[in-house]
PDB file of C-alpha atoms and ligand atoms in Angstrom:
ATOM      1  CA  UNK A   1     -68.653  90.955 -73.177  1.00 48.00           C
ATOM      2  CA  UNK A   2     -67.155  88.845 -70.526  1.00 47.00           C
ATOM      3  CA  UNK A   3     -65.236  85.647 -70.886  1.00 51.00           C
ATOM      4  CA  UNK A   4     -65.853  84.654 -67.283  1.00 51.00           C
ATOM      5  CA  UNK A   5     -68.019  81.652 -66.736  1.00 54.00           C
ATOM      6  CA  UNK A   6     -71.293  82.672 -65.078  1.00 52.00           C
ATOM      7  CA  UNK A   7     -70.813  80.337 -62.112  1.00 55.00           C
ATOM      8  CA  UNK A   8     -67.339  81.754 -61.509  1.00 52.00           C
ATOM      9  CA  UNK A   9     -68.442  85.395 -61.526  1.00 54.00           C
ATOM     10  CA  UNK A  10     -71.314  84.524 -59.178  1.00 51.00           C
ATOM     11  CA  UNK A  11     -68.842  82.882 -56.841  1.00 48.00           C
ATOM     12  CA  UNK A  12     -66.585  85.924 -57.015  1.00 52.00           C
ATOM     13  CA  UNK A  13     -69.456  88.222 -56.229  1.00 56.00           C
ATOM     14  CA  UNK A  14     -70.248  86.217 -53.130  1.00 55.00           C
ATOM     15  CA  UNK A  15     -66.608  85.918 -52.231  1.00 55.00           C
ATOM     16  CA  UNK A  16     -66.159  85.969 -48.499  1.00 52.00           C
ATOM     17  CA  UNK A  17     -63.594  88.577 -47.570  1.00 51.00           C
ATOM     18  CA  UNK A  18     -61.242  87.314 -44.890  1.00 51.00           C
ATOM     19  CA  UNK A  19     -62.135  89.197 -41.750  1.00 58.00           C
ATOM     20  CA  UNK A  20     -59.595  91.916 -41.175  1.00 59.00           C
ATOM     21  CA  UNK A  21     -59.423  92.942 -37.569  1.00 62.00           C
ATOM     22  CA  UNK A  22     -58.794  96.539 -36.796  1.00 70.00           C
ATOM     23  CA  UNK A  23     -56.182  96.642 -34.093  1.00 79.00           C
ATOM     24  CA  UNK A  24     -56.639  99.613 -31.824  1.00 81.00           C
ATOM     25  CA  UNK A  25     -53.701 100.570 -29.696  1.00 87.00           C
ATOM     26  CA  UNK A  26     -54.679 101.369 -26.136  1.00 91.00           C
ATOM     27  CA  UNK A  27     -54.682 105.137 -26.019  1.00 90.00           C
ATOM     28  CA  UNK A  28     -52.262 106.551 -23.465  1.00 93.00           C
ATOM     29  CA  UNK A  29     -49.571 103.907 -23.605  1.00 94.00           C
ATOM     30  CA  UNK A  30     -46.562 103.073 -25.721  1.00 95.00           C
ATOM     31  CA  UNK A  31     -46.445  99.302 -25.182  1.00 95.00           C
ATOM     32  CA  UNK A  32     -49.012  96.700 -24.189  1.00 96.00           C
ATOM     33  CA  UNK A  33     -47.639  93.493 -22.692  1.00 96.00           C
ATOM     34  CA  UNK A  34     -49.835  90.531 -21.733  1.00 96.00           C
ATOM     35  CA  UNK A  35     -48.974  88.156 -18.912  1.00 97.00           C
ATOM     36  CA  UNK A  36     -50.517  84.852 -19.873  1.00 95.00           C
ATOM     37  CA  UNK A  37     -50.222  81.100 -19.375  1.00 91.00           C
ATOM     38  CA  UNK A  38     -53.517  79.446 -20.271  1.00 82.00           C
ATOM     39  CA  UNK A  39     -53.290  77.674 -16.894  1.00 87.00           C
ATOM     40  CA  UNK A  40     -54.741  79.045 -13.659  1.00 87.00           C
ATOM     41  CA  UNK A  41     -52.868  79.302 -10.386  1.00 90.00           C
ATOM     42  CA  UNK A  42     -49.359  79.364 -11.824  1.00 94.00           C
ATOM     43  CA  UNK A  43     -48.620  82.908 -10.709  1.00 95.00           C
ATOM     44  CA  UNK A  44     -49.683  85.175 -13.580  1.00 96.00           C
ATOM     45  CA  UNK A  45     -51.213  87.841 -11.364  1.00 97.00           C
ATOM     46  CA  UNK A  46     -48.312  87.668  -8.913  1.00 97.00           C
ATOM     47  CA  UNK A  47     -45.873  88.093 -11.793  1.00 97.00           C
ATOM     48  CA  UNK A  48     -47.936  90.857 -13.441  1.00 98.00           C
ATOM     49  CA  UNK A  49     -48.180  92.950 -10.258  1.00 98.00           C
ATOM     50  CA  UNK A  50     -44.529  92.529  -9.311  1.00 98.00           C
ATOM     51  CA  UNK A  51     -43.335  93.157 -12.870  1.00 98.00           C
ATOM     52  CA  UNK A  52     -45.408  96.352 -12.984  1.00 98.00           C
ATOM     53  CA  UNK A  53     -43.827  97.509  -9.723  1.00 98.00           C
ATOM     54  CA  UNK A  54     -40.346  96.510 -10.885  1.00 97.00           C
ATOM     55  CA  UNK A  55     -40.788  98.486 -14.135  1.00 97.00           C
ATOM     56  CA  UNK A  56     -41.829 101.483 -12.054  1.00 97.00           C
ATOM     57  CA  UNK A  57     -38.714 101.074  -9.906  1.00 96.00           C
ATOM     58  CA  UNK A  58     -36.473 101.283 -12.960  1.00 96.00           C
ATOM     59  CA  UNK A  59     -38.164 104.499 -14.032  1.00 96.00           C
ATOM     60  CA  UNK A  60     -41.030 103.532 -16.330  1.00 97.00           C
ATOM     61  CA  UNK A  61     -44.591 104.847 -16.195  1.00 98.00           C
ATOM     62  CA  UNK A  62     -46.771 101.777 -15.815  1.00 98.00           C
ATOM     63  CA  UNK A  63     -50.412 100.772 -15.984  1.00 98.00           C
ATOM     64  CA  UNK A  64     -51.861  97.502 -14.765  1.00 98.00           C
ATOM     65  CA  UNK A  65     -54.954  96.151 -16.473  1.00 97.00           C
ATOM     66  CA  UNK A  66     -56.696  93.220 -14.829  1.00 97.00           C
ATOM     67  CA  UNK A  67     -58.246  91.357 -17.750  1.00 95.00           C
ATOM     68  CA  UNK A  68     -59.447  88.506 -15.558  1.00 94.00           C
ATOM     69  CA  UNK A  69     -63.132  89.379 -15.569  1.00 91.00           C
ATOM     70  CA  UNK A  70     -64.284  86.240 -13.761  1.00 89.00           C
ATOM     71  CA  UNK A  71     -61.499  86.194 -11.181  1.00 90.00           C
ATOM     72  CA  UNK A  72     -59.937  89.628 -10.720  1.00 93.00           C
ATOM     73  CA  UNK A  73     -56.847  89.659  -8.455  1.00 95.00           C
ATOM     74  CA  UNK A  74     -55.529  93.211  -8.688  1.00 96.00           C
ATOM     75  CA  UNK A  75     -57.908  94.748  -6.079  1.00 96.00           C
ATOM     76  CA  UNK A  76     -56.698  92.287  -3.437  1.00 95.00           C
ATOM     77  CA  UNK A  77     -53.038  92.230  -4.460  1.00 96.00           C
ATOM     78  CA  UNK A  78     -52.847  96.031  -4.576  1.00 97.00           C
ATOM     79  CA  UNK A  79     -55.158  96.548  -1.605  1.00 96.00           C
ATOM     80  CA  UNK A  80     -57.563  98.740  -3.571  1.00 96.00           C
ATOM     81  CA  UNK A  81     -61.121  99.157  -2.286  1.00 93.00           C
ATOM     82  CA  UNK A  82     -62.176 102.454  -3.847  1.00 93.00           C
ATOM     83  CA  UNK A  83     -64.291 102.773  -6.968  1.00 93.00           C
ATOM     84  CA  UNK A  84     -62.992 104.494 -10.101  1.00 94.00           C
ATOM     85  CA  UNK A  85     -64.480 107.873 -11.007  1.00 94.00           C
ATOM     86  CA  UNK A  86     -66.151 108.442 -14.329  1.00 91.00           C
ATOM     87  CA  UNK A  87     -67.025 111.621 -16.218  1.00 91.00           C
ATOM     88  CA  UNK A  88     -69.751 109.750 -18.099  1.00 88.00           C
ATOM     89  CA  UNK A  89     -67.349 109.153 -21.000  1.00 90.00           C
ATOM     90  CA  UNK A  90     -64.209 107.670 -19.521  1.00 93.00           C
ATOM     91  CA  UNK A  91     -63.168 105.864 -16.374  1.00 94.00           C
ATOM     92  CA  UNK A  92     -60.271 107.183 -14.340  1.00 96.00           C
ATOM     93  CA  UNK A  93     -57.741 104.493 -13.423  1.00 97.00           C
ATOM     94  CA  UNK A  94     -57.017 104.136  -9.724  1.00 97.00           C
ATOM     95  CA  UNK A  95     -53.469 105.116  -8.896  1.00 98.00           C
ATOM     96  CA  UNK A  96     -51.695 103.021  -6.274  1.00 97.00           C
ATOM     97  CA  UNK A  97     -47.940 102.750  -5.710  1.00 97.00           C
ATOM     98  CA  UNK A  98     -47.642 105.164  -8.666  1.00 97.00           C
ATOM     99  CA  UNK A  99     -49.252 102.623 -10.986  1.00 98.00           C
ATOM    100  CA  UNK A 100     -52.461 103.278 -12.920  1.00 98.00           C
ATOM    101  CA  UNK A 101     -54.770 100.318 -12.292  1.00 98.00           C
ATOM    102  CA  UNK A 102     -58.071  99.095 -13.685  1.00 97.00           C
ATOM    103  CA  UNK A 103     -60.019  95.966 -12.749  1.00 96.00           C
ATOM    104  CA  UNK A 104     -63.602  94.742 -12.950  1.00 93.00           C
ATOM    105  CA  UNK A 105     -63.151  94.126  -9.228  1.00 92.00           C
ATOM    106  CA  UNK A 106     -63.155  97.909  -8.662  1.00 93.00           C
ATOM    107  CA  UNK A 107     -66.646  98.094 -10.104  1.00 88.00           C
ATOM    108  CA  UNK A 108     -68.223  95.021  -8.531  1.00 82.00           C
ATOM    109  CA  UNK A 109     -68.374  93.629  -5.048  1.00 75.00           C
ATOM    110  CA  UNK A 110     -65.264  91.458  -4.484  1.00 69.00           C
ATOM    111  CA  UNK A 111     -67.257  88.440  -3.380  1.00 68.00           C
ATOM    112  CA  UNK A 112     -69.981  88.575  -5.999  1.00 71.00           C
ATOM    113  CA  UNK A 113     -69.217  86.129  -8.796  1.00 71.00           C
ATOM    114  CA  UNK A 114     -69.309  87.523 -12.314  1.00 74.00           C
ATOM    115  CA  UNK A 115     -71.948  85.567 -14.172  1.00 74.00           C
ATOM    116  CA  UNK A 116     -71.434  86.930 -17.628  1.00 76.00           C
ATOM    117  CA  UNK A 117     -71.636  85.616 -21.114  1.00 77.00           C
ATOM    118  CA  UNK A 118     -68.769  85.879 -23.588  1.00 76.00           C
ATOM    119  CA  UNK A 119     -69.991  89.031 -25.383  1.00 81.00           C
ATOM    120  CA  UNK A 120     -70.217  90.847 -22.053  1.00 85.00           C
ATOM    121  CA  UNK A 121     -66.639  89.915 -21.275  1.00 87.00           C
ATOM    122  CA  UNK A 122     -65.581  91.205 -24.671  1.00 88.00           C
ATOM    123  CA  UNK A 123     -67.402  94.449 -24.061  1.00 89.00           C
ATOM    124  CA  UNK A 124     -65.766  94.833 -20.621  1.00 90.00           C
ATOM    125  CA  UNK A 125     -62.350  94.366 -22.242  1.00 92.00           C
ATOM    126  CA  UNK A 126     -63.192  96.989 -24.843  1.00 90.00           C
ATOM    127  CA  UNK A 127     -64.229  99.408 -22.108  1.00 92.00           C
ATOM    128  CA  UNK A 128     -60.969  98.837 -20.227  1.00 93.00           C
ATOM    129  CA  UNK A 129     -58.815  99.322 -23.277  1.00 93.00           C
ATOM    130  CA  UNK A 130     -60.652 102.155 -25.021  1.00 92.00           C
ATOM    131  CA  UNK A 131     -62.601 103.963 -22.317  1.00 93.00           C
ATOM    132  CA  UNK A 132     -60.095 104.314 -19.516  1.00 96.00           C
ATOM    133  CA  UNK A 133     -58.142 107.506 -19.192  1.00 96.00           C
ATOM    134  CA  UNK A 134     -54.683 105.893 -19.214  1.00 96.00           C
ATOM    135  CA  UNK A 135     -52.174 108.716 -19.062  1.00 96.00           C
ATOM    136  CA  UNK A 136     -48.664 108.890 -20.566  1.00 96.00           C
ATOM    137  CA  UNK A 137     -47.710 105.292 -19.917  1.00 97.00           C
ATOM    138  CA  UNK A 138     -44.646 103.474 -21.188  1.00 97.00           C
ATOM    139  CA  UNK A 139     -46.212 100.085 -20.493  1.00 96.00           C
ATOM    140  CA  UNK A 140     -49.579  98.570 -19.761  1.00 97.00           C
ATOM    141  CA  UNK A 141     -49.185  95.170 -18.170  1.00 98.00           C
ATOM    142  CA  UNK A 142     -52.260  93.046 -18.836  1.00 97.00           C
ATOM    143  CA  UNK A 143     -52.997  90.310 -16.304  1.00 97.00           C
ATOM    144  CA  UNK A 144     -54.757  87.666 -18.403  1.00 95.00           C
ATOM    145  CA  UNK A 145     -57.292  85.103 -17.228  1.00 94.00           C
ATOM    146  CA  UNK A 146     -56.502  81.400 -17.650  1.00 93.00           C
ATOM    147  CA  UNK A 147     -57.525  79.682 -20.850  1.00 86.00           C
ATOM    148  CA  UNK A 148     -57.527  80.512 -24.542  1.00 85.00           C
ATOM    149  CA  UNK A 149     -60.930  82.153 -24.677  1.00 86.00           C
ATOM    150  CA  UNK A 150     -62.729  85.393 -25.488  1.00 88.00           C
ATOM    151  CA  UNK A 151     -60.362  87.664 -23.583  1.00 91.00           C
ATOM    152  CA  UNK A 152     -57.248  86.349 -25.294  1.00 91.00           C
ATOM    153  CA  UNK A 153     -58.995  86.523 -28.675  1.00 89.00           C
ATOM    154  CA  UNK A 154     -60.206  90.084 -28.155  1.00 90.00           C
ATOM    155  CA  UNK A 155     -56.748  91.257 -27.133  1.00 90.00           C
ATOM    156  CA  UNK A 156     -54.992  89.426 -29.939  1.00 90.00           C
ATOM    157  CA  UNK A 157     -57.349  90.375 -32.732  1.00 89.00           C
ATOM    158  CA  UNK A 158     -58.639  93.804 -31.843  1.00 88.00           C
ATOM    159  CA  UNK A 159     -56.004  95.411 -29.681  1.00 92.00           C
ATOM    160  CA  UNK A 160     -52.454  96.200 -30.630  1.00 89.00           C
ATOM    161  CA  UNK A 161     -50.450  93.946 -28.330  1.00 92.00           C
ATOM    162  CA  UNK A 162     -46.723  94.319 -28.366  1.00 94.00           C
ATOM    163  CA  UNK A 163     -46.005  90.983 -26.796  1.00 96.00           C
ATOM    164  CA  UNK A 164     -46.949  88.274 -24.357  1.00 96.00           C
ATOM    165  CA  UNK A 165     -44.945  86.803 -21.499  1.00 97.00           C
ATOM    166  CA  UNK A 166     -45.934  83.270 -20.596  1.00 96.00           C
ATOM    167  CA  UNK A 167     -45.702  82.253 -16.961  1.00 96.00           C
ATOM    168  CA  UNK A 168     -45.808  78.616 -15.912  1.00 95.00           C
ATOM    169  CA  UNK A 169     -44.802  76.242 -13.199  1.00 94.00           C
ATOM    170  CA  UNK A 170     -42.562  73.418 -14.439  1.00 92.00           C
ATOM    171  CA  UNK A 171     -45.338  70.857 -13.926  1.00 91.00           C
ATOM    172  CA  UNK A 172     -46.442  68.696 -16.879  1.00 88.00           C
ATOM    173  CA  UNK A 173     -50.120  69.564 -16.407  1.00 87.00           C
ATOM    174  CA  UNK A 174     -49.356  73.298 -16.510  1.00 88.00           C
ATOM    175  CA  UNK A 175     -47.070  72.922 -19.520  1.00 91.00           C
ATOM    176  CA  UNK A 176     -49.796  71.177 -21.468  1.00 91.00           C
ATOM    177  CA  UNK A 177     -51.889  74.355 -21.246  1.00 92.00           C
ATOM    178  CA  UNK A 178     -48.843  76.505 -21.921  1.00 94.00           C
ATOM    179  CA  UNK A 179     -48.276  74.707 -25.210  1.00 94.00           C
ATOM    180  CA  UNK A 180     -51.869  75.483 -26.195  1.00 93.00           C
ATOM    181  CA  UNK A 181     -51.275  79.091 -25.182  1.00 93.00           C
ATOM    182  CA  UNK A 182     -48.121  79.352 -27.304  1.00 95.00           C
ATOM    183  CA  UNK A 183     -49.892  77.910 -30.327  1.00 94.00           C
ATOM    184  CA  UNK A 184     -52.774  80.345 -29.877  1.00 93.00           C
ATOM    185  CA  UNK A 185     -50.504  83.400 -29.790  1.00 94.00           C
ATOM    186  CA  UNK A 186     -48.482  82.111 -32.732  1.00 95.00           C
ATOM    187  CA  UNK A 187     -51.673  81.598 -34.722  1.00 93.00           C
ATOM    188  CA  UNK A 188     -52.934  85.055 -33.812  1.00 91.00           C
ATOM    189  CA  UNK A 189     -49.517  86.545 -34.626  1.00 92.00           C
ATOM    190  CA  UNK A 190     -48.847  87.948 -31.178  1.00 94.00           C
ATOM    191  CA  UNK A 191     -45.159  88.059 -30.377  1.00 95.00           C
ATOM    192  CA  UNK A 192     -44.182  85.855 -27.445  1.00 97.00           C
ATOM    193  CA  UNK A 193     -41.486  87.726 -25.540  1.00 97.00           C
ATOM    194  CA  UNK A 194     -40.550  84.630 -23.583  1.00 97.00           C
ATOM    195  CA  UNK A 195     -41.373  82.080 -20.911  1.00 97.00           C
ATOM    196  CA  UNK A 196     -40.929  82.399 -17.149  1.00 97.00           C
ATOM    197  CA  UNK A 197     -40.518  79.412 -14.826  1.00 96.00           C
ATOM    198  CA  UNK A 198     -42.460  80.445 -11.712  1.00 96.00           C
ATOM    199  CA  UNK A 199     -42.335  78.442  -8.474  1.00 95.00           C
ATOM    200  CA  UNK A 200     -39.387  76.628 -10.058  1.00 93.00           C
ATOM    201  CA  UNK A 201     -38.104  75.229  -6.767  1.00 93.00           C
ATOM    202  CA  UNK A 202     -38.000  75.732  -3.027  1.00 94.00           C
ATOM    203  CA  UNK A 203     -34.903  76.148  -0.917  1.00 93.00           C
ATOM    204  CA  UNK A 204     -35.451  74.687   2.553  1.00 91.00           C
ATOM    205  CA  UNK A 205     -33.966  75.799   5.855  1.00 90.00           C
ATOM    206  CA  UNK A 206     -31.447  73.018   5.293  1.00 93.00           C
ATOM    207  CA  UNK A 207     -30.220  74.924   2.242  1.00 91.00           C
ATOM    208  CA  UNK A 208     -31.310  72.089  -0.052  1.00 93.00           C
ATOM    209  CA  UNK A 209     -33.137  72.733  -3.316  1.00 92.00           C
ATOM    210  CA  UNK A 210     -36.490  70.989  -3.699  1.00 93.00           C
ATOM    211  CA  UNK A 211     -38.008  70.837  -7.180  1.00 91.00           C
ATOM    212  CA  UNK A 212     -41.611  70.520  -6.127  1.00 88.00           C
ATOM    213  CA  UNK A 213     -43.186  70.735  -9.579  1.00 88.00           C
ATOM    214  CA  UNK A 214     -40.368  69.012 -11.458  1.00 86.00           C
ATOM    215  CA  UNK A 215     -37.328  70.540 -13.045  1.00 89.00           C
ATOM    216  CA  UNK A 216     -36.503  72.279 -16.284  1.00 92.00           C
ATOM    217  CA  UNK A 217     -39.923  71.817 -17.906  1.00 93.00           C
ATOM    218  CA  UNK A 218     -40.476  75.451 -18.799  1.00 95.00           C
ATOM    219  CA  UNK A 219     -37.033  75.861 -20.337  1.00 96.00           C
ATOM    220  CA  UNK A 220     -37.550  72.660 -22.298  1.00 95.00           C
ATOM    221  CA  UNK A 221     -40.909  73.928 -23.598  1.00 96.00           C
ATOM    222  CA  UNK A 222     -39.316  77.253 -24.570  1.00 96.00           C
ATOM    223  CA  UNK A 223     -36.650  75.401 -26.556  1.00 96.00           C
ATOM    224  CA  UNK A 224     -39.215  73.125 -28.137  1.00 96.00           C
ATOM    225  CA  UNK A 225     -41.165  76.102 -29.504  1.00 96.00           C
ATOM    226  CA  UNK A 226     -38.054  78.226 -30.185  1.00 97.00           C
ATOM    227  CA  UNK A 227     -39.077  80.870 -27.691  1.00 97.00           C
ATOM    228  CA  UNK A 228     -36.847  82.706 -25.301  1.00 97.00           C
ATOM    229  CA  UNK A 229     -36.523  81.387 -21.753  1.00 97.00           C
ATOM    230  CA  UNK A 230     -36.537  84.460 -19.519  1.00 96.00           C
ATOM    231  CA  UNK A 231     -35.576  82.820 -16.222  1.00 95.00           C
ATOM    232  CA  UNK A 232     -36.977  81.360 -13.044  1.00 96.00           C
ATOM    233  CA  UNK A 233     -38.558  82.548  -9.809  1.00 96.00           C
ATOM    234  CA  UNK A 234     -38.362  80.230  -6.841  1.00 95.00           C
ATOM    235  CA  UNK A 235     -41.110  79.558  -4.325  1.00 95.00           C
ATOM    236  CA  UNK A 236     -40.924  82.009  -1.476  1.00 95.00           C
ATOM    237  CA  UNK A 237     -43.835  82.086   0.997  1.00 95.00           C
ATOM    238  CA  UNK A 238     -43.141  85.801   1.419  1.00 96.00           C
ATOM    239  CA  UNK A 239     -44.289  86.380  -2.186  1.00 96.00           C
ATOM    240  CA  UNK A 240     -47.798  85.128  -1.424  1.00 95.00           C
ATOM    241  CA  UNK A 241     -47.927  86.724   1.997  1.00 96.00           C
ATOM    242  CA  UNK A 242     -47.093  90.211   0.733  1.00 96.00           C
ATOM    243  CA  UNK A 243     -49.632  89.930  -2.110  1.00 96.00           C
ATOM    244  CA  UNK A 244     -52.298  88.933   0.397  1.00 96.00           C
ATOM    245  CA  UNK A 245     -51.455  92.015   2.429  1.00 96.00           C
ATOM    246  CA  UNK A 246     -52.138  94.187  -0.623  1.00 96.00           C
ATOM    247  CA  UNK A 247     -48.567  95.231  -1.265  1.00 96.00           C
ATOM    248  CA  UNK A 248     -46.618  92.888  -3.578  1.00 97.00           C
ATOM    249  CA  UNK A 249     -43.090  91.978  -2.506  1.00 97.00           C
ATOM    250  CA  UNK A 250     -41.289  94.323  -4.930  1.00 97.00           C
ATOM    251  CA  UNK A 251     -43.074  97.237  -3.232  1.00 96.00           C
ATOM    252  CA  UNK A 252     -43.035  96.046   0.387  1.00 96.00           C
ATOM    253  CA  UNK A 253     -39.649  94.282   0.541  1.00 96.00           C
ATOM    254  CA  UNK A 254     -37.575  95.741  -2.319  1.00 95.00           C
ATOM    255  CA  UNK A 255     -34.320  94.408  -0.881  1.00 94.00           C
ATOM    256  CA  UNK A 256     -35.568  90.803  -0.803  1.00 94.00           C
ATOM    257  CA  UNK A 257     -33.758  88.517  -3.251  1.00 93.00           C
ATOM    258  CA  UNK A 258     -36.996  87.674  -5.062  1.00 95.00           C
ATOM    259  CA  UNK A 259     -37.717  91.378  -5.557  1.00 96.00           C
ATOM    260  CA  UNK A 260     -34.316  91.676  -7.209  1.00 96.00           C
ATOM    261  CA  UNK A 261     -35.240  88.799  -9.510  1.00 96.00           C
ATOM    262  CA  UNK A 262     -38.394  90.681 -10.611  1.00 96.00           C
ATOM    263  CA  UNK A 263     -36.328  93.809 -11.219  1.00 95.00           C
ATOM    264  CA  UNK A 264     -33.974  91.798 -13.445  1.00 95.00           C
ATOM    265  CA  UNK A 265     -37.019  90.636 -15.435  1.00 95.00           C
ATOM    266  CA  UNK A 266     -38.140  94.255 -15.803  1.00 95.00           C
ATOM    267  CA  UNK A 267     -34.723  95.265 -17.129  1.00 93.00           C
ATOM    268  CA  UNK A 268     -34.899  92.471 -19.716  1.00 90.00           C
TER     269      UNK A 268
HETATM  270  N1  ADP B 301     -42.863  82.674  -6.598  1.00 54.86           N
HETATM  271  C1  ADP B 301     -43.872  82.384  -5.759  1.00 54.86           C
HETATM  272  N2  ADP B 301     -43.616  81.949  -4.502  1.00 54.86           N
HETATM  273  C2  ADP B 301     -44.633  81.638  -3.663  1.00 54.86           C
HETATM  274  N3  ADP B 301     -45.928  81.719  -3.955  1.00 54.86           N
HETATM  275  C3  ADP B 301     -46.254  82.158  -5.198  1.00 54.86           C
HETATM  276  C4  ADP B 301     -45.252  82.515  -6.158  1.00 54.86           C
HETATM  277  N4  ADP B 301     -45.890  82.913  -7.293  1.00 54.86           N
HETATM  278  C5  ADP B 301     -47.215  82.804  -7.050  1.00 54.86           C
HETATM  279  N5  ADP B 301     -47.446  82.360  -5.807  1.00 54.86           N
HETATM  280  C6  ADP B 301     -48.759  82.053  -5.171  1.00 54.86           C
HETATM  281  O1  ADP B 301     -49.451  81.142  -6.024  1.00 54.86           O
HETATM  282  C7  ADP B 301     -50.843  81.392  -6.014  1.00 54.86           C
HETATM  283  C8  ADP B 301     -51.362  81.623  -7.415  1.00 54.86           C
HETATM  284  O2  ADP B 301     -50.810  82.824  -7.921  1.00 54.86           O
HETATM  285  P1  ADP B 301     -51.610  83.811  -8.871  1.00 54.86           P
HETATM  286  O3  ADP B 301     -50.666  84.910  -9.207  1.00 54.86           O
HETATM  287  O4  ADP B 301     -52.923  84.182  -8.283  1.00 54.86           O
HETATM  288  O5  ADP B 301     -51.831  82.856 -10.122  1.00 54.86           O
HETATM  289  P2  ADP B 301     -52.715  83.049 -11.456  1.00 54.86           P
HETATM  290  O6  ADP B 301     -52.908  84.503 -11.675  1.00 54.86           O
HETATM  291  O7  ADP B 301     -51.879  82.382 -12.522  1.00 54.86           O
HETATM  292  O8  ADP B 301     -53.974  82.299 -11.225  1.00 54.86           O
HETATM  293  C9  ADP B 301     -51.043  82.593  -5.093  1.00 54.86           C
HETATM  294  O9  ADP B 301     -51.368  82.113  -3.836  1.00 54.86           O
HETATM  295  C10 ADP B 301     -49.666  83.261  -5.080  1.00 54.86           C
HETATM  296  O10 ADP B 301     -49.433  83.982  -3.878  1.00 54.86           O
HETATM  297 MG1   MG B 302     -54.673  85.609 -11.911  1.00 54.86          MG
END
């Protein structure tokens, strides 16, 4: 005998279980940190590469995972042209400047555009997180693509992420995307470590400070969303130049003031 109404028990039988995502930690690392912004061209990859190098300089074992499938930057910024080896099961990361690196750009011709559908991107991300022989790392720094799409979702829902750092310029148009990015991570319950104001200002030869993209916008956004403001990095043409040469500034010019700023971020 049952006192349940038939329509209720039928509904219970067909009850849709909320989808529980199994979060796999990346094997071979202690912490996974994403560098994100939702906006393109604000300096995510520059920050990710220099942060990775700065963490190495303070004694950590670091991996760098280029999750930008459509626009990989790590091969160029790290000056890597070789292809990763595979034993048929796992890919070996390429080691440069003592950092274990993986990028879709190692596997494809640099100038060939990736014309892939979402599920293929998701499967590439799964390969990079589960089928790369990352070895004894303290941190994997993940260089995220712009947007709030498949890559961000895959990382947030299926991979154990320890936190995200959001990089932005102080410009309104960038901050609009940043706000979307913050809301996405909050919704997906990924801890936001803090916000970085990149290309905050430029100091001219006259010693004057020029706020090219506006002033204080990133800090204001951090306060608005009750997130930590981690600090600012000014515009220095040397930053871009060294990345273009395949050796980011923290590696090539460690005594430069900007390199010291990155090292302070790493310590934080
Ligand atoms: N602090 C900085 N000073 C000068 N140029 C910078 C700085 N940060 C980034 N850049 C330049 O800005 C451009 C975009 O940076 P990138 O890291 O590729 O952005 P994203 O990964 O967000 O698309 C590159 O040309 C890079 O060299
Ligand atoms: Mg990038």
